[in-house]
Coordinates of C-alpha atoms and ligand atoms in Angstrom, one line a residue:
Chain Q
X1 CA 23.9 -81.9 -24.1
X2 CA 21.0 -84.3 -25.7
X3 CA 19.8 -87.7 -23.7
X4 CA 17.4 -89.8 -24.6
X5 CA 16.6 -92.8 -22.6
X6 CA 14.2 -95.5 -23.3
X7 CA 12.3 -93.0 -25.4
X8 CA 8.8 -94.3 -27.4
X9 CA 6.7 -92.1 -29.6
X10 CA 3.6 -93.5 -30.1
X11 CA 1.0 -91.1 -32.8
X12 CA -2.7 -90.7 -31.7
X13 CA -3.3 -93.4 -34.9
X14 CA -1.1 -96.0 -32.3
X15 CA 1.6 -96.0 -34.7
X16 CA 4.8 -96.4 -32.8
X17 CA 7.6 -94.0 -34.3
X18 CA 10.5 -94.6 -31.8
X19 CA 10.6 -97.8 -29.8
X20 CA 13.0 -98.1 -26.8
X21 CA 15.4 -95.2 -27.9
X22 CA 18.3 -94.3 -26.0
X23 CA 21.5 -92.3 -27.1
X24 CA 23.3 -89.2 -26.0
X25 CA 24.5 -86.4 -27.8
X26 CA 27.6 -84.1 -26.2
X27 CA 28.1 -81.0 -25.9
X28 CA 29.4 -79.5 -29.1
X29 CA 29.4 -82.4 -30.8
X30 CA 28.4 -82.6 -34.5
X31 CA 26.3 -85.8 -35.7
X32 CA 23.9 -87.3 -38.5
X33 CA 20.6 -89.0 -38.2
X34 CA 20.5 -91.2 -40.6
X35 CA 17.8 -94.0 -41.8
X36 CA 15.3 -94.9 -44.3
X37 CA 12.2 -92.8 -45.2
X38 CA 9.8 -93.6 -42.0
X39 CA 12.8 -94.7 -39.8
X40 CA 11.8 -92.0 -37.1
X41 CA 14.4 -89.3 -37.9
X42 CA 12.0 -86.4 -38.3
X43 CA 9.6 -88.0 -35.2
X44 CA 13.1 -87.5 -33.4
X45 CA 14.0 -83.9 -34.0
X46 CA 10.6 -82.9 -33.4
X47 CA 10.5 -84.4 -29.6
X48 CA 13.8 -82.3 -29.0
X49 CA 12.3 -79.2 -30.5
X50 CA 9.0 -80.1 -28.3
X51 CA 6.9 -80.4 -31.4
X52 CA 5.6 -83.7 -30.5
X53 CA 6.0 -85.0 -26.9
X54 CA 7.1 -88.7 -26.1
X55 CA 5.1 -91.5 -25.0
X56 CA 7.1 -92.6 -22.6
X57 CA 10.8 -92.4 -21.6
X58 CA 13.0 -89.6 -20.8
X59 CA 14.3 -86.7 -22.9
X60 CA 16.7 -84.4 -21.4
X61 CA 18.1 -81.5 -23.5
X62 CA 20.8 -78.7 -22.3
X63 CA 19.5 -80.3 -18.2
X64 CA 16.2 -79.8 -18.8
X65 CA 13.8 -82.5 -18.7
X66 CA 11.3 -82.1 -21.3
X67 CA 8.7 -84.3 -20.3
X68 CA 7.6 -82.4 -17.5
X69 CA 8.1 -78.7 -19.3
X70 CA 5.0 -76.7 -18.7
X71 CA 3.2 -75.4 -22.2
X72 CA 3.8 -71.9 -21.3
X73 CA 7.5 -73.0 -21.3
X74 CA 7.6 -74.1 -24.5
X75 CA 8.6 -70.7 -26.8
X76 CA 11.2 -69.8 -24.1
X77 CA 12.4 -73.2 -24.4
X78 CA 12.4 -73.4 -28.3
X79 CA 14.8 -69.9 -28.2
X80 CA 17.8 -72.2 -27.6
X81 CA 17.4 -74.1 -30.4
X82 CA 17.7 -73.3 -33.9
X83 CA 15.9 -74.9 -36.6
X84 CA 16.5 -75.7 -40.0
X85 CA 14.0 -77.6 -42.2
X86 CA 13.8 -79.0 -45.7
X87 CA 11.3 -76.5 -47.1
X88 CA 13.0 -73.9 -45.1
X89 CA 9.6 -72.5 -43.6
X90 CA 10.5 -69.2 -44.3
X91 CA 7.7 -65.9 -44.5
X92 CA 7.2 -65.4 -48.0
X93 CA 5.6 -61.3 -47.7
X94 CA 8.5 -60.6 -45.3
X95 CA 12.1 -59.6 -46.9
X96 CA 15.0 -61.7 -45.8
X97 CA 16.3 -58.9 -43.5
X98 CA 12.9 -59.6 -41.6
X99 CA 12.7 -63.1 -41.8
X100 CA 16.3 -63.6 -40.3
X101 CA 15.0 -60.7 -37.6
X102 CA 12.3 -62.8 -36.7
X103 CA 13.9 -65.1 -33.4
X104 CA 14.9 -61.4 -32.3
X105 CA 11.7 -59.7 -32.5
X106 CA 10.3 -62.4 -30.3
X107 CA 12.7 -62.5 -28.0
X108 CA 12.2 -58.4 -27.4
X109 CA 15.6 -57.3 -28.8
X110 CA 15.7 -53.8 -29.3
X111 CA 16.2 -52.2 -33.1
X112 CA 20.0 -51.7 -33.0
X113 CA 20.9 -55.1 -31.7
X114 CA 18.7 -56.5 -34.5
X115 CA 20.2 -54.6 -36.7
X116 CA 23.5 -55.7 -36.0
X117 CA 23.1 -59.3 -35.2
X118 CA 21.0 -59.9 -38.6
X119 CA 23.9 -58.6 -40.6
X120 CA 26.2 -60.7 -38.9
X121 CA 24.3 -63.9 -39.7
X122 CA 23.7 -62.8 -43.2
X123 CA 27.3 -62.4 -43.3
X124 CA 28.0 -65.9 -42.3
X125 CA 25.8 -67.3 -44.5
X126 CA 27.2 -65.4 -47.8
X127 CA 23.7 -63.3 -47.9
X128 CA 24.6 -60.0 -47.3
X129 CA 23.7 -58.2 -50.2
X130 CA 20.2 -59.7 -50.4
X131 CA 18.7 -58.5 -47.3
X132 CA 16.0 -56.2 -48.8
X133 CA 15.2 -59.1 -51.3
X134 CA 12.1 -61.4 -51.0
X135 CA 12.4 -65.2 -50.3
X136 CA 10.6 -65.8 -53.8
X137 CA 13.7 -64.0 -55.7
X138 CA 16.1 -66.3 -54.2
X139 CA 17.2 -69.6 -55.4
X140 CA 16.6 -72.7 -53.4
X141 CA 20.4 -72.4 -52.2
X142 CA 20.1 -69.1 -51.0
X143 CA 16.8 -69.6 -49.4
X144 CA 18.0 -72.6 -47.7
X145 CA 20.8 -69.8 -46.6
X146 CA 18.3 -67.8 -44.9
X147 CA 17.0 -70.4 -43.0
X148 CA 19.8 -71.2 -41.3
X149 CA 20.6 -67.1 -40.8
X150 CA 17.4 -67.3 -38.9
X151 CA 18.2 -70.6 -37.1
X152 CA 21.5 -69.3 -35.9
X153 CA 20.8 -65.4 -35.3
X154 CA 20.0 -65.6 -31.7
X155 CA 23.3 -67.9 -30.8
X156 CA 21.2 -71.5 -30.0
X157 CA 23.3 -73.7 -27.9
X158 CA 21.7 -76.4 -30.3
X159 CA 21.4 -76.2 -34.4
X160 CA 18.7 -79.1 -35.4
X161 CA 18.4 -79.6 -39.1
X162 CA 15.9 -81.8 -41.0
X163 CA 17.0 -83.1 -44.5
X164 CA 18.2 -79.4 -44.9
X165 CA 20.2 -80.6 -48.4
X166 CA 17.0 -82.6 -49.6
X167 CA 15.8 -80.2 -52.3
X168 CA 19.5 -79.3 -53.1
X169 CA 21.9 -80.3 -55.6
X170 CA 25.3 -82.1 -54.5
X171 CA 27.3 -79.1 -54.8
X172 CA 24.9 -76.6 -53.3
X173 CA 24.7 -79.4 -50.5
X174 CA 28.4 -79.5 -49.6
X175 CA 28.3 -75.7 -49.5
X176 CA 25.4 -76.3 -46.8
X177 CA 27.4 -79.2 -44.8
X178 CA 30.3 -76.6 -44.6
X179 CA 28.2 -74.0 -43.0
X180 CA 27.0 -76.3 -40.3
X181 CA 30.5 -77.4 -39.7
X182 CA 31.9 -73.8 -39.4
X183 CA 28.9 -73.2 -36.7
X184 CA 30.0 -76.1 -34.7
X185 CA 33.5 -74.8 -35.2
X186 CA 32.4 -72.2 -32.6
X187 CA 30.7 -74.8 -30.3
X188 CA 27.0 -75.3 -31.5
X189 CA 25.8 -78.8 -31.1
X190 CA 24.5 -79.5 -34.5
X191 CA 22.4 -82.8 -35.4
X192 CA 21.3 -83.3 -38.7
X193 CA 18.8 -85.8 -40.0
X194 CA 19.3 -86.8 -43.8
X195 CA 19.2 -90.1 -45.9
X196 CA 22.2 -88.7 -48.2
X197 CA 24.6 -91.2 -47.6
X198 CA 26.7 -89.7 -50.3
X199 CA 27.0 -86.8 -48.9
X200 CA 28.2 -87.3 -45.6
X201 CA 30.2 -90.4 -45.8
X202 CA 33.4 -88.7 -46.1
X203 CA 32.6 -86.4 -43.0
X204 CA 34.0 -86.9 -39.7
X205 CA 31.1 -87.4 -38.2
X206 CA 29.1 -89.3 -36.1
X207 CA 26.3 -90.8 -37.5
X208 CA 22.9 -92.1 -35.9
X209 CA 20.9 -94.7 -37.4
X210 CA 17.6 -95.6 -37.2
X211 CA 15.7 -98.5 -38.3
X212 CA 11.9 -98.6 -37.8
X213 CA 12.1 -96.1 -35.2
X214 CA 14.8 -98.3 -33.0
X215 CA 18.5 -97.5 -32.8
X216 CA 20.0 -99.6 -35.4
X217 CA 23.2 -102.1 -34.6
X218 CA 25.6 -100.3 -36.6
X219 CA 26.6 -96.9 -35.2
X220 CA 29.3 -95.1 -37.7
X221 CA 32.2 -93.5 -35.8
Chain F
X1 CA 19.0 -52.2 -19.0
X2 CA 17.5 -49.4 -16.9
X3 CA 14.0 -49.9 -16.5
X4 CA 13.0 -46.6 -18.5
X5 CA 15.0 -48.6 -21.6
X6 CA 12.7 -51.8 -21.2
X7 CA 9.6 -49.6 -21.0
X8 CA 10.7 -47.6 -24.0
X9 CA 11.5 -50.5 -25.6
X10 CA 8.1 -52.1 -24.7
X11 CA 6.2 -49.2 -25.8
X12 CA 8.0 -49.0 -28.7
X13 CA 7.4 -52.6 -29.6
X14 CA 3.6 -51.8 -29.0
X15 CA 3.7 -49.0 -31.6
X16 CA 5.4 -51.0 -34.3
X17 CA 2.9 -54.0 -34.0
X18 CA 0.1 -50.9 -34.2
X19 CA 1.6 -49.5 -37.4
X20 CA 2.0 -53.4 -39.0
X21 CA -1.4 -54.3 -38.4
X22 CA -2.6 -50.7 -39.5
X23 CA -0.1 -51.8 -42.6
X24 CA -1.9 -55.1 -43.1
X25 CA -5.1 -53.2 -43.4
X26 CA -4.0 -50.9 -46.0
X27 CA -2.4 -53.7 -48.0
X28 CA -6.0 -55.1 -49.0
X29 CA -7.6 -51.6 -49.2
X30 CA -10.8 -53.1 -50.5
X31 CA -11.5 -56.1 -48.3
X32 CA -10.5 -53.4 -45.2
X33 CA -12.8 -50.8 -46.8
X34 CA -15.9 -53.4 -46.9
X35 CA -15.4 -54.4 -43.2
X36 CA -15.1 -50.8 -42.0
X37 CA -17.8 -49.6 -43.7
X38 CA -20.2 -52.4 -42.8
X39 CA -19.0 -51.5 -39.1
X40 CA -19.8 -47.9 -39.4
X41 CA -23.1 -48.6 -40.8
X42 CA -24.3 -50.9 -38.0
X43 CA -23.1 -48.1 -35.4
X44 CA -24.1 -45.3 -37.6
X45 CA -27.7 -46.8 -37.7
X46 CA -29.0 -47.2 -33.6
X47 CA -26.7 -44.0 -33.0
X48 CA -28.3 -41.6 -35.7
X49 CA -31.6 -43.1 -34.2
X50 CA -31.2 -42.0 -30.8
X51 CA -30.1 -38.5 -31.8
X52 CA -33.4 -38.2 -33.1
X53 CA -35.3 -40.0 -30.6
X54 CA -33.3 -37.9 -27.9
X55 CA -34.8 -34.8 -29.6
X56 CA -38.2 -36.2 -29.7
X57 CA -37.8 -36.3 -26.0
X58 CA -36.3 -32.8 -25.4
X59 CA -39.4 -31.5 -27.5
X60 CA -42.2 -33.2 -25.5
X61 CA -40.7 -32.3 -22.6
X62 CA -40.9 -28.5 -23.6
X63 CA -44.6 -29.0 -23.7
X64 CA -44.6 -30.8 -20.2
X65 CA -46.6 -27.6 -18.1
X66 CA -49.6 -27.8 -20.5
X67 CA -51.7 -30.2 -18.8
X68 CA -55.4 -28.6 -18.4
X69 CA -58.2 -30.7 -18.6
X70 CA -61.3 -29.5 -20.5
X71 CA -65.2 -30.5 -19.2
X72 CA -67.9 -30.8 -21.5
X73 CA -71.0 -30.9 -19.6
X74 CA -74.2 -32.3 -20.2
X75 CA -76.7 -29.8 -22.4
X76 CA -79.2 -30.5 -19.5
X77 CA -77.2 -28.3 -17.2
X78 CA -78.1 -25.2 -17.2
X79 CA -76.0 -21.9 -17.1
X80 CA -76.6 -21.1 -13.3
X81 CA -75.7 -25.3 -12.5
X82 CA -72.8 -25.2 -14.5
X83 CA -71.3 -22.2 -13.1
X84 CA -72.0 -23.1 -9.6
X85 CA -70.6 -26.9 -10.2
X86 CA -67.4 -24.9 -11.2
X87 CA -67.0 -23.2 -7.9
X88 CA -67.7 -26.2 -6.2
X89 CA -64.6 -28.0 -8.3
X90 CA -62.5 -24.9 -7.5
X91 CA -62.2 -25.9 -3.7
X92 CA -61.0 -29.6 -4.8
X93 CA -57.3 -29.7 -3.5
X94 CA -56.1 -31.1 -6.6
X95 CA -57.3 -28.4 -9.0
X96 CA -55.9 -25.1 -8.8
X97 CA -57.7 -22.8 -11.3
X98 CA -61.1 -23.1 -13.1
X99 CA -62.8 -21.3 -15.8
X100 CA -66.2 -21.4 -16.7
X101 CA -67.6 -20.8 -20.1
X102 CA -71.5 -20.7 -20.9
X103 CA -72.8 -22.6 -23.9
X104 CA -73.8 -19.2 -24.9
X105 CA -70.0 -18.1 -24.7
X106 CA -68.6 -21.5 -26.7
X107 CA -71.1 -20.3 -29.4
X108 CA -69.9 -16.7 -30.0
X109 CA -66.5 -17.7 -29.7
X110 CA -67.0 -20.8 -31.9
X111 CA -69.1 -18.0 -34.6
X112 CA -65.9 -15.5 -34.1
X113 CA -63.2 -18.4 -34.8
X114 CA -64.8 -19.8 -37.4
X115 CA -66.5 -17.0 -39.2
X116 CA -69.8 -19.3 -39.9
X117 CA -72.2 -17.0 -38.2
X118 CA -75.2 -17.2 -40.7
X119 CA -75.0 -21.0 -40.2
X120 CA -75.5 -21.1 -36.9
X121 CA -77.9 -18.5 -36.5
X122 CA -80.0 -21.1 -38.6
X123 CA -80.0 -23.4 -36.3
X124 CA -82.9 -24.0 -34.0
X125 CA -80.7 -24.2 -31.0
X126 CA -77.1 -23.9 -29.9
X127 CA -75.1 -27.3 -30.7
X128 CA -72.4 -26.4 -28.1
X129 CA -72.0 -27.3 -24.5
X130 CA -70.9 -25.3 -21.8
X131 CA -67.6 -26.0 -21.0
X132 CA -65.2 -25.8 -17.9
X133 CA -61.4 -25.6 -18.3
X134 CA -59.5 -26.9 -14.8
X135 CA -55.9 -26.3 -14.1
X136 CA -54.6 -29.1 -12.0
X137 CA -52.5 -28.6 -9.0
X138 CA -48.9 -27.6 -9.0
X139 CA -48.6 -31.4 -7.9
X140 CA -50.4 -32.9 -10.1
X141 CA -47.9 -33.6 -12.9
X142 CA -47.3 -37.7 -13.2
X143 CA -49.4 -39.0 -15.6
X144 CA -51.2 -41.3 -13.1
X145 CA -52.1 -38.4 -11.1
X146 CA -53.7 -36.7 -13.7
X147 CA -55.3 -40.1 -14.9
X148 CA -57.1 -40.6 -11.7
X149 CA -58.2 -36.9 -11.8
X150 CA -59.4 -37.2 -15.4
X151 CA -61.5 -40.1 -14.2
X152 CA -63.0 -38.8 -11.0
X153 CA -64.2 -35.6 -12.9
X154 CA -65.6 -37.7 -15.4
X155 CA -67.6 -39.8 -13.3
X156 CA -69.7 -36.5 -12.3
X157 CA -73.1 -36.6 -13.3
X158 CA -72.7 -32.8 -14.7
X159 CA -69.9 -33.9 -17.0
X160 CA -70.5 -35.3 -20.6
X161 CA -66.8 -35.5 -21.4
X162 CA -63.4 -35.3 -19.6
X163 CA -60.6 -34.4 -22.4
X164 CA -56.8 -34.0 -21.1
X165 CA -55.8 -31.0 -23.5
X166 CA -52.4 -33.0 -24.1
X167 CA -53.5 -36.3 -24.3
X168 CA -51.7 -36.4 -27.5
X169 CA -49.0 -35.4 -25.9
X170 CA -48.9 -38.5 -23.9
X171 CA -49.6 -40.8 -26.8
X172 CA -46.3 -39.0 -28.0
X173 CA -44.3 -39.7 -24.7
X174 CA -45.5 -43.7 -25.0
X175 CA -44.4 -43.9 -28.6
X176 CA -41.1 -42.3 -27.6
X177 CA -40.5 -44.7 -25.2
X178 CA -41.8 -47.8 -27.1
X179 CA -39.1 -46.2 -29.4
X180 CA -37.1 -46.0 -27.3
X181 CA -36.6 -49.3 -26.2
X182 CA -36.6 -50.6 -29.7
X183 CA -33.4 -48.7 -30.9
X184 CA -32.1 -49.9 -27.8
X185 CA -33.0 -53.6 -28.7
X186 CA -31.4 -52.7 -32.1
X187 CA -28.3 -51.1 -30.9
X188 CA -27.6 -54.4 -29.1
X189 CA -28.2 -56.3 -31.8
X190 CA -26.2 -54.7 -34.4
X191 CA -23.5 -54.0 -31.5
X192 CA -23.5 -58.0 -31.7
X193 CA -23.1 -57.8 -35.3
X194 CA -20.2 -55.6 -35.2
X195 CA -18.6 -58.0 -32.7
X196 CA -19.1 -60.9 -34.5
X197 CA -18.0 -59.3 -37.7
X198 CA -15.0 -58.4 -36.5
X199 CA -14.4 -61.9 -34.9
X200 CA -15.3 -63.5 -37.9
X201 CA -12.6 -61.2 -40.3
X202 CA -9.9 -61.8 -37.7
X203 CA -10.4 -65.3 -37.6
X204 CA -10.4 -65.7 -41.5
X205 CA -7.0 -63.7 -41.1
X206 CA -5.9 -66.0 -38.2
X207 CA -6.6 -68.9 -40.7
X208 CA -5.1 -67.5 -43.5
X209 CA -1.9 -67.0 -41.6
X210 CA -1.6 -70.3 -39.7
X211 CA 1.4 -71.4 -41.8
X212 CA 3.2 -68.1 -40.8
X213 CA 1.7 -68.5 -37.2
X214 CA 3.3 -72.0 -36.9
X215 CA 7.2 -70.2 -38.0
X216 CA 6.7 -68.0 -35.6
X217 CA 6.1 -70.5 -32.9
X218 CA 8.9 -72.9 -34.1
X219 CA 11.3 -70.0 -33.4
X220 CA 10.1 -69.2 -30.0
X221 CA 6.7 -66.6 -30.1
X222 CA 4.8 -67.0 -27.0
X223 CA 0.9 -67.1 -27.7
X224 CA 0.7 -63.6 -26.8
X225 CA 3.0 -62.4 -29.1
X226 CA 0.9 -64.0 -31.9
X227 CA -2.0 -62.9 -30.7
X228 CA -1.1 -59.0 -30.3
X229 CA -1.0 -58.3 -34.1
X230 CA -5.1 -60.1 -34.5
X231 CA -5.6 -57.7 -31.5
X232 CA -4.4 -54.6 -33.0
X233 CA -6.0 -55.2 -36.1
X234 CA -9.8 -55.5 -34.5
X235 CA -8.8 -52.2 -32.8
X236 CA -8.5 -50.4 -35.8
X237 CA -11.6 -52.2 -37.2
X238 CA -13.0 -50.8 -34.4
X239 CA -11.8 -47.2 -34.5
X240 CA -12.1 -46.6 -38.1
X241 CA -16.0 -48.0 -38.2
X242 CA -16.4 -45.5 -35.4
X243 CA -15.2 -42.9 -36.9
X244 CA -16.9 -43.6 -40.3
X245 CA -20.0 -44.1 -38.5
X246 CA -19.6 -40.5 -36.9
X247 CA -18.8 -38.9 -40.4
X248 CA -22.1 -40.7 -41.8
X249 CA -24.0 -39.1 -38.8
X250 CA -22.7 -35.3 -39.0
X251 CA -23.4 -35.5 -42.7
X252 CA -26.8 -37.2 -42.2
X253 CA -27.7 -34.2 -39.3
X254 CA -26.7 -32.0 -41.4
X255 CA -29.0 -32.8 -44.2
X256 CA -31.7 -33.2 -42.4
X257 CA -31.3 -30.6 -39.3
X258 CA -32.6 -27.7 -41.2
X259 CA -35.9 -29.4 -41.9
X260 CA -36.1 -30.5 -38.4
X261 CA -36.1 -27.4 -37.1
X262 CA -38.5 -25.9 -39.2
X263 CA -40.9 -28.5 -38.2
X264 CA -40.0 -27.9 -34.3
X265 CA -40.1 -24.2 -35.0
X266 CA -43.6 -24.8 -35.8
X267 CA -44.6 -26.2 -32.6
X268 CA -43.0 -23.1 -30.6
X269 CA -39.9 -24.7 -29.6
X270 CA -36.2 -24.5 -30.7
X271 CA -32.8 -25.9 -30.2
X272 CA -29.3 -26.9 -31.8
X273 CA -29.6 -30.5 -33.0
X274 CA -25.7 -30.6 -33.3
X275 CA -25.3 -30.5 -29.5
X276 CA -26.2 -34.3 -29.3
X277 CA -23.9 -35.3 -32.4
X278 CA -20.8 -33.6 -30.4
X279 CA -21.1 -36.4 -27.9
X280 CA -21.1 -38.9 -30.4
X281 CA -18.0 -37.8 -31.5
X282 CA -16.6 -39.0 -28.7
X283 CA -18.5 -42.2 -28.0
X284 CA -18.5 -43.8 -31.3
X285 CA -15.3 -44.6 -32.1
X286 CA -14.3 -45.7 -28.2
X287 CA -17.3 -48.0 -28.5
X288 CA -16.1 -49.2 -32.0
X289 CA -12.8 -49.8 -30.4
X290 CA -14.3 -51.9 -27.7
X291 CA -16.2 -53.6 -30.0
X292 CA -13.2 -54.2 -32.1
X293 CA -10.8 -55.7 -29.5
X294 CA -13.5 -57.8 -27.8
X295 CA -14.3 -59.3 -31.2
X296 CA -10.7 -59.6 -31.8
X297 CA -10.6 -61.5 -28.4
X298 CA -12.8 -64.0 -29.3
X299 CA -11.6 -64.9 -32.4
X300 CA -7.8 -65.5 -31.1
X301 CA -8.7 -66.5 -27.6
X302 CA -10.1 -69.7 -29.5
X303 CA -8.0 -70.1 -32.3
X304 CA -4.4 -68.9 -31.4
X305 CA -3.4 -71.7 -29.0
X306 CA -4.8 -74.5 -31.7
X307 CA -2.4 -73.4 -34.3
X308 CA 0.6 -75.8 -33.4
X309 CA 3.2 -76.8 -35.6
X310 CA 3.5 -80.2 -37.1
Ligands
ADP401 N1 1.6 -87.1 -37.2 C1 1.4 -88.2 -37.4 N2 0.6 -89.2 -37.1 C2 0.8 -90.3 -37.3 N3 2.0 -90.7 -37.7 C3 2.9 -90.3 -38.3 C4 3.3 -89.0 -37.9 N4 4.1 -88.1 -38.5 C5 4.7 -89.6 -38.4 N5 4.4 -90.4 -38.3 C6 4.6 -91.9 -38.7 O1 6.0 -92.1 -37.9 C7 6.5 -92.8 -39.1 C8 8.3 -92.1 -38.7 O2 8.1 -90.6 -39.7 P1 9.2 -89.7 -39.9 O3 9.5 -89.5 -38.2 O4 8.3 -88.7 -40.7 O5 10.1 -90.4 -40.3 P2 11.2 -90.2 -41.2 O6 11.6 -88.5 -41.0 O7 12.6 -90.7 -40.7 O8 11.1 -90.2 -42.6 C9 6.6 -92.9 -40.5 O9 6.1 -94.2 -40.4 C10 5.1 -91.4 -40.4 O10 4.3 -92.0 -41.6
MG402 MG1 11.4 -86.7 -42.3

């Protein structure tokens, strides 16, 4: 599903954030991306979401070669991927419903379908009663659930999350992780960057560890 | 999905975005009203001047047919010579009719009109010249043709002075032309500033929504999708500004049309000032919409594609 082959990423300031990276993630797999702060986790996810482009090497996602994807196709490519961020990236002047509906509105879905899917998505993250609220009226954990509901509302094949529990206490973090597991169980490929080792230690998923932009020797199965 | 459903969806989406953009303006009523007012004034000013100038043109055209020439003869020319001279002139192909008036007739006419008979009687001799009034041929209407006829008449040895009765009208007409050109330039400059005002307002709106635009692009929004509400914002600014300009103009013309009609009535003309304003009804809002959309396009085409998630 996601395949990196000898990928390098050098930022315009010549800083090499990723060096000679190769790995493969299977369809329907759930995996963690770990490593110290500055190891290159966010950079790696940005390459998959085409927020950044690799300087060298090949990135294949869902059979598409991202190296040659023209700029005009990026929006349509991104609709196959759900993105979850540490700081949620919600629109604060729109209701929970409108935030979750955004990907569907952008994709041009009709009114009835949007309502149905947004409610289904909010139901899955346990926020069905809060659809008329503004994001500020919600707790940090709830805001993150809205972010997740938005990421899965158009049923993407891949779900990427960058430190989704970074701002949450351990209990809430575990709840969020369980949510991701649920989406994985129905077939979504899930890839989560985190440095919260305590949280994922007991979970039975592969860990891809980065160290200074390279794959660390140890890969935990 | 049938084609008609797709079309309906597409149409509905546009209506939604249009209303959304209008709602955005409504949420910041003071700022929006200020922008709309500036646009309204900038559109109303040249439009109002055009209306007044149009009226001036109409008035001067109504006086068009009265271009007779008055020749003042030298006092050395006797009455018989003057009479003969007028008959000679009548043979010119570019003169239709002449009318001779001797110095004596001039004096009695003046006496009658002025009521200064006693004063005139005390003068040793008649100070007034003999006069020939010339009506040019029908095809002599252009300012050039009249001008050359005037020059030829003035060059005749019997003539002291040749005067185009409606010379002031000619002057009015060239002033009118100058004013028209001035208003045109003003209109272009003010349209340009409307374009830039809207462009700048939209630019600020885009910059203030940068993070929102980034989020939308992250969940798959195309540049076209992001652009749309801003283009409609420009559309609304232009439309509302145009309507405000029209209202301003109607009120202003309503206030000044009375005095203007009175003024024009003095000169033996009358016409309906409001007629022009009815034309403005359709043109002002459409001009506003065109300028608004163009200004918004200027802003979005420069800024939207540069805002990328990072
Ligand atoms: N836009 C950027 N420009 C320059 N350097 C960057 C940029 N983004 C990240 N970096 C650098 O790349 C390295 C990896 O960053 P990042 O991928 O954010 O690591 P992580 O998410 O693992 O903390 C860091 O040293 C960071 O300073
Ligand atoms: Mg990071």
